[in-house]
Amino acid sequence: AAFRQLLKISGIGARTALAVLSGMSVTELAQAVTLQDAGRLTKVPGIGKKTAERLLLELRDRLPKAMPGGAVKVDDGDTASDAASDIMNALLALGYNEREALSAMKALPPEVSVADGIRAALKLLSKSS
C-alpha cells in the first residue's frame, strides 16, 4: 500500500519509492509523515530536501487512509496476494522480465512484507545474473 501511494506522487518512480521503503520501514515513513519530519526522509539515498518536502505534503492525507494503524499487516489471503502483486509490479517496473520476477517470487516466503520481499527478490536476482 505504501509503495502504491509513493508511486502516485508526481516525480516519484519505482526506484525512488523502492529507495524510500528500503531506507526506512513503513512505520517509520508513517511517523515521518505524521510528524512532517523531512530530515528523516533526506537520510534516504536519492532523496533531497525538495523531494522529501513533496513526499510529506503529498502523503500527509494519503498515507493514514491507506494504512490504518500506520503499518501494513499481512494477515489474510487478500493482503498477502496484494503484497505479492506489489512485489511483482516493483520488479517489473525495475526492468526485470516476467520470467525473472516469477522465479524470484517463488523463492520468497509467503508472508513476506512488500519492502522485505522486494529487497530479497533483488538479492536473488542479482546473484543469478
PDB file of N, CA and C in Angstrom, residues 63-110:
ATOM      1  N   LEU A  63      -1.405   8.649   3.197  1.00  0.00           N
ATOM      2  CA  LEU A  63      -0.812   7.524   3.917  1.00  0.00           C
ATOM      3  C   LEU A  63      -1.679   7.006   5.066  1.00  0.00           C
ATOM      4  N   PRO A  64      -2.222   7.856   5.923  1.00  0.00           N
ATOM      5  CA  PRO A  64      -3.046   7.315   7.009  1.00  0.00           C
ATOM      6  C   PRO A  64      -4.275   6.562   6.503  1.00  0.00           C
ATOM      7  N   LYS A  65      -4.872   7.010   5.392  1.00  0.00           N
ATOM      8  CA  LYS A  65      -6.040   6.317   4.855  1.00  0.00           C
ATOM      9  C   LYS A  65      -5.659   4.961   4.278  1.00  0.00           C
ATOM     10  N   ALA A  66      -4.488   4.898   3.670  1.00  0.00           N
ATOM     11  CA  ALA A  66      -4.043   3.657   3.031  1.00  0.00           C
ATOM     12  C   ALA A  66      -3.622   2.608   4.045  1.00  0.00           C
ATOM     13  N   MET A  67      -3.110   3.063   5.194  1.00  0.00           N
ATOM     14  CA  MET A  67      -2.592   2.118   6.179  1.00  0.00           C
ATOM     15  C   MET A  67      -3.133   2.420   7.565  1.00  0.00           C
ATOM     16  N   PRO A  68      -4.273   1.855   7.911  1.00  0.00           N
ATOM     17  CA  PRO A  68      -4.773   2.064   9.265  1.00  0.00           C
ATOM     18  C   PRO A  68      -3.782   1.532  10.285  1.00  0.00           C
ATOM     19  N   GLY A  69      -3.474   2.323  11.275  1.00  0.00           N
ATOM     20  CA  GLY A  69      -2.504   1.928  12.283  1.00  0.00           C
ATOM     21  C   GLY A  69      -1.086   2.234  11.859  1.00  0.00           C
ATOM     22  N   GLY A  70      -0.899   2.749  10.653  1.00  0.00           N
ATOM     23  CA  GLY A  70       0.425   3.142  10.193  1.00  0.00           C
ATOM     24  C   GLY A  70       1.315   1.995   9.755  1.00  0.00           C
ATOM     25  N   ALA A  71       0.761   0.801   9.590  1.00  0.00           N
ATOM     26  CA  ALA A  71       1.598  -0.318   9.182  1.00  0.00           C
ATOM     27  C   ALA A  71       0.826  -1.235   8.246  1.00  0.00           C
ATOM     28  N   VAL A  72       1.540  -1.910   7.393  1.00  0.00           N
ATOM     29  CA  VAL A  72       0.933  -2.887   6.502  1.00  0.00           C
ATOM     30  C   VAL A  72       0.973  -4.222   7.218  1.00  0.00           C
ATOM     31  N   LYS A  73      -0.176  -4.827   7.394  1.00  0.00           N
ATOM     32  CA  LYS A  73      -0.242  -6.114   8.077  1.00  0.00           C
ATOM     33  C   LYS A  73      -0.570  -7.188   7.052  1.00  0.00           C
ATOM     34  N   VAL A  74       0.237  -8.235   7.037  1.00  0.00           N
ATOM     35  CA  VAL A  74      -0.024  -9.360   6.145  1.00  0.00           C
ATOM     36  C   VAL A  74      -0.612 -10.453   7.012  1.00  0.00           C
ATOM     37  N   ASP A  75      -1.954 -10.488   7.071  1.00  0.00           N
ATOM     38  CA  ASP A  75      -2.571 -11.460   7.964  1.00  0.00           C
ATOM     39  C   ASP A  75      -3.688 -12.257   7.318  1.00  0.00           C
ATOM     40  N   ASP A  76      -4.136 -11.873   6.141  1.00  0.00           N
ATOM     41  CA  ASP A  76      -5.140 -12.671   5.460  1.00  0.00           C
ATOM     42  C   ASP A  76      -4.726 -12.873   4.015  1.00  0.00           C
ATOM     43  N   GLY A  77      -5.427 -13.760   3.319  1.00  0.00           N
ATOM     44  CA  GLY A  77      -5.058 -14.090   1.954  1.00  0.00           C
ATOM     45  C   GLY A  77      -5.072 -12.904   1.017  1.00  0.00           C
ATOM     46  N   ASP A  78      -6.051 -12.012   1.162  1.00  0.00           N
ATOM     47  CA  ASP A  78      -6.146 -10.869   0.259  1.00  0.00           C
ATOM     48  C   ASP A  78      -4.943  -9.956   0.399  1.00  0.00           C
ATOM     49  N   THR A  79      -4.538  -9.673   1.621  1.00  0.00           N
ATOM     50  CA  THR A  79      -3.408  -8.781   1.837  1.00  0.00           C
ATOM     51  C   THR A  79      -2.114  -9.431   1.368  1.00  0.00           C
ATOM     52  N   ALA A  80      -1.984 -10.745   1.571  1.00  0.00           N
ATOM     53  CA  ALA A  80      -0.782 -11.445   1.119  1.00  0.00           C
ATOM     54  C   ALA A  80      -0.681 -11.399  -0.399  1.00  0.00           C
ATOM     55  N   SER A  81      -1.814 -11.563  -1.078  1.00  0.00           N
ATOM     56  CA  SER A  81      -1.766 -11.508  -2.540  1.00  0.00           C
ATOM     57  C   SER A  81      -1.501 -10.077  -3.009  1.00  0.00           C
ATOM     58  N   ASP A  82      -1.971  -9.072  -2.258  1.00  0.00           N
ATOM     59  CA  ASP A  82      -1.645  -7.676  -2.571  1.00  0.00           C
ATOM     60  C   ASP A  82      -0.140  -7.455  -2.445  1.00  0.00           C
ATOM     61  N   ALA A  83       0.461  -8.003  -1.399  1.00  0.00           N
ATOM     62  CA  ALA A  83       1.905  -7.857  -1.200  1.00  0.00           C
ATOM     63  C   ALA A  83       2.659  -8.521  -2.345  1.00  0.00           C
ATOM     64  N   ALA A  84       2.248  -9.715  -2.725  1.00  0.00           N
ATOM     65  CA  ALA A  84       2.901 -10.416  -3.831  1.00  0.00           C
ATOM     66  C   ALA A  84       2.744  -9.623  -5.126  1.00  0.00           C
ATOM     67  N   SER A  85       1.576  -9.066  -5.322  1.00  0.00           N
ATOM     68  CA  SER A  85       1.324  -8.256  -6.520  1.00  0.00           C
ATOM     69  C   SER A  85       2.203  -7.010  -6.530  1.00  0.00           C
ATOM     70  N   ASP A  86       2.322  -6.365  -5.374  1.00  0.00           N
ATOM     71  CA  ASP A  86       3.173  -5.172  -5.269  1.00  0.00           C
ATOM     72  C   ASP A  86       4.634  -5.506  -5.546  1.00  0.00           C
ATOM     73  N   ILE A  87       5.098  -6.627  -5.012  1.00  0.00           N
ATOM     74  CA  ILE A  87       6.484  -7.045  -5.232  1.00  0.00           C
ATOM     75  C   ILE A  87       6.702  -7.324  -6.714  1.00  0.00           C
ATOM     76  N   MET A  88       5.776  -8.044  -7.312  1.00  0.00           N
ATOM     77  CA  MET A  88       5.882  -8.369  -8.739  1.00  0.00           C
ATOM     78  C   MET A  88       5.896  -7.090  -9.580  1.00  0.00           C
ATOM     79  N   ASN A  89       4.989  -6.161  -9.300  1.00  0.00           N
ATOM     80  CA  ASN A  89       4.932  -4.905 -10.049  1.00  0.00           C
ATOM     81  C   ASN A  89       6.211  -4.097  -9.885  1.00  0.00           C
ATOM     82  N   ALA A  90       6.772  -4.104  -8.693  1.00  0.00           N
ATOM     83  CA  ALA A  90       8.018  -3.370  -8.449  1.00  0.00           C
ATOM     84  C   ALA A  90       9.161  -3.961  -9.274  1.00  0.00           C
ATOM     85  N   LEU A  91       9.238  -5.292  -9.315  1.00  0.00           N
ATOM     86  CA  LEU A  91      10.301  -5.944 -10.083  1.00  0.00           C
ATOM     87  C   LEU A  91      10.144  -5.661 -11.577  1.00  0.00           C
ATOM     88  N   LEU A  92       8.906  -5.695 -12.061  1.00  0.00           N
ATOM     89  CA  LEU A  92       8.664  -5.402 -13.469  1.00  0.00           C
ATOM     90  C   LEU A  92       8.999  -3.946 -13.785  1.00  0.00           C
ATOM     91  N   ALA A  93       8.648  -3.039 -12.865  1.00  0.00           N
ATOM     92  CA  ALA A  93       8.934  -1.618 -13.059  1.00  0.00           C
ATOM     93  C   ALA A  93      10.435  -1.343 -13.047  1.00  0.00           C
ATOM     94  N   LEU A  94      11.186  -2.176 -12.354  1.00  0.00           N
ATOM     95  CA  LEU A  94      12.638  -2.006 -12.303  1.00  0.00           C
ATOM     96  C   LEU A  94      13.347  -2.623 -13.512  1.00  0.00           C
ATOM     97  N   GLY A  95      12.570  -3.199 -14.432  1.00  0.00           N
ATOM     98  CA  GLY A  95      13.158  -3.673 -15.676  1.00  0.00           C
ATOM     99  C   GLY A  95      13.368  -5.171 -15.786  1.00  0.00           C
ATOM    100  N   TYR A  96      12.975  -5.926 -14.788  1.00  0.00           N
ATOM    101  CA  TYR A  96      13.101  -7.383 -14.886  1.00  0.00           C
ATOM    102  C   TYR A  96      11.944  -7.916 -15.717  1.00  0.00           C
ATOM    103  N   ASN A  97      12.200  -8.996 -16.456  1.00  0.00           N
ATOM    104  CA  ASN A  97      11.103  -9.568 -17.238  1.00  0.00           C
ATOM    105  C   ASN A  97      10.249 -10.445 -16.329  1.00  0.00           C
ATOM    106  N   GLU A  98       9.100 -10.852 -16.848  1.00  0.00           N
ATOM    107  CA  GLU A  98       8.135 -11.586 -16.034  1.00  0.00           C
ATOM    108  C   GLU A  98       8.696 -12.927 -15.551  1.00  0.00           C
ATOM    109  N   ARG A  99       9.465 -13.599 -16.402  1.00  0.00           N
ATOM    110  CA  ARG A  99      10.043 -14.889 -16.028  1.00  0.00           C
ATOM    111  C   ARG A  99      11.006 -14.737 -14.852  1.00  0.00           C
ATOM    112  N   GLU A 100      11.887 -13.722 -14.915  1.00  0.00           N
ATOM    113  CA  GLU A 100      12.835 -13.476 -13.823  1.00  0.00           C
ATOM    114  C   GLU A 100      12.104 -13.125 -12.532  1.00  0.00           C
ATOM    115  N   ALA A 101      11.096 -12.255 -12.656  1.00  0.00           N
ATOM    116  CA  ALA A 101      10.349 -11.824 -11.476  1.00  0.00           C
ATOM    117  C   ALA A 101       9.609 -13.009 -10.838  1.00  0.00           C
ATOM    118  N   LEU A 102       8.996 -13.856 -11.663  1.00  0.00           N
ATOM    119  CA  LEU A 102       8.276 -15.017 -11.127  1.00  0.00           C
ATOM    120  C   LEU A 102       9.219 -15.997 -10.435  1.00  0.00           C
ATOM    121  N   SER A 103      10.404 -16.208 -11.003  1.00  0.00           N
ATOM    122  CA  SER A 103      11.352 -17.131 -10.364  1.00  0.00           C
ATOM    123  C   SER A 103      11.812 -16.587  -9.013  1.00  0.00           C
ATOM    124  N   ALA A 104      12.008 -15.275  -8.930  1.00  0.00           N
ATOM    125  CA  ALA A 104      12.388 -14.680  -7.645  1.00  0.00           C
ATOM    126  C   ALA A 104      11.237 -14.758  -6.650  1.00  0.00           C
ATOM    127  N   MET A 105      10.009 -14.584  -7.137  1.00  0.00           N
ATOM    128  CA  MET A 105       8.834 -14.625  -6.259  1.00  0.00           C
ATOM    129  C   MET A 105       8.651 -16.004  -5.632  1.00  0.00           C
ATOM    130  N   LYS A 106       8.964 -17.054  -6.385  1.00  0.00           N
ATOM    131  CA  LYS A 106       8.800 -18.420  -5.872  1.00  0.00           C
ATOM    132  C   LYS A 106       9.720 -18.698  -4.692  1.00  0.00           C
ATOM    133  N   ALA A 107      10.854 -18.001  -4.628  1.00  0.00           N
ATOM    134  CA  ALA A 107      11.821 -18.235  -3.558  1.00  0.00           C
ATOM    135  C   ALA A 107      11.489 -17.462  -2.287  1.00  0.00           C
ATOM    136  N   LEU A 108      10.501 -16.564  -2.354  1.00  0.00           N
ATOM    137  CA  LEU A 108      10.159 -15.741  -1.191  1.00  0.00           C
ATOM    138  C   LEU A 108       9.195 -16.478  -0.269  1.00  0.00           C
ATOM    139  N   PRO A 109       9.297 -16.230   1.043  1.00  0.00           N
ATOM    140  CA  PRO A 109       8.311 -16.809   1.962  1.00  0.00           C
ATOM    141  C   PRO A 109       6.935 -16.210   1.687  1.00  0.00           C
ATOM    142  N   PRO A 110       5.865 -16.970   1.925  1.00  0.00           N
ATOM    143  CA  PRO A 110       4.516 -16.496   1.573  1.00  0.00           C
ATOM    144  C   PRO A 110       4.041 -15.271   2.363  1.00  0.00           C
TER     145      PRO A 110
END
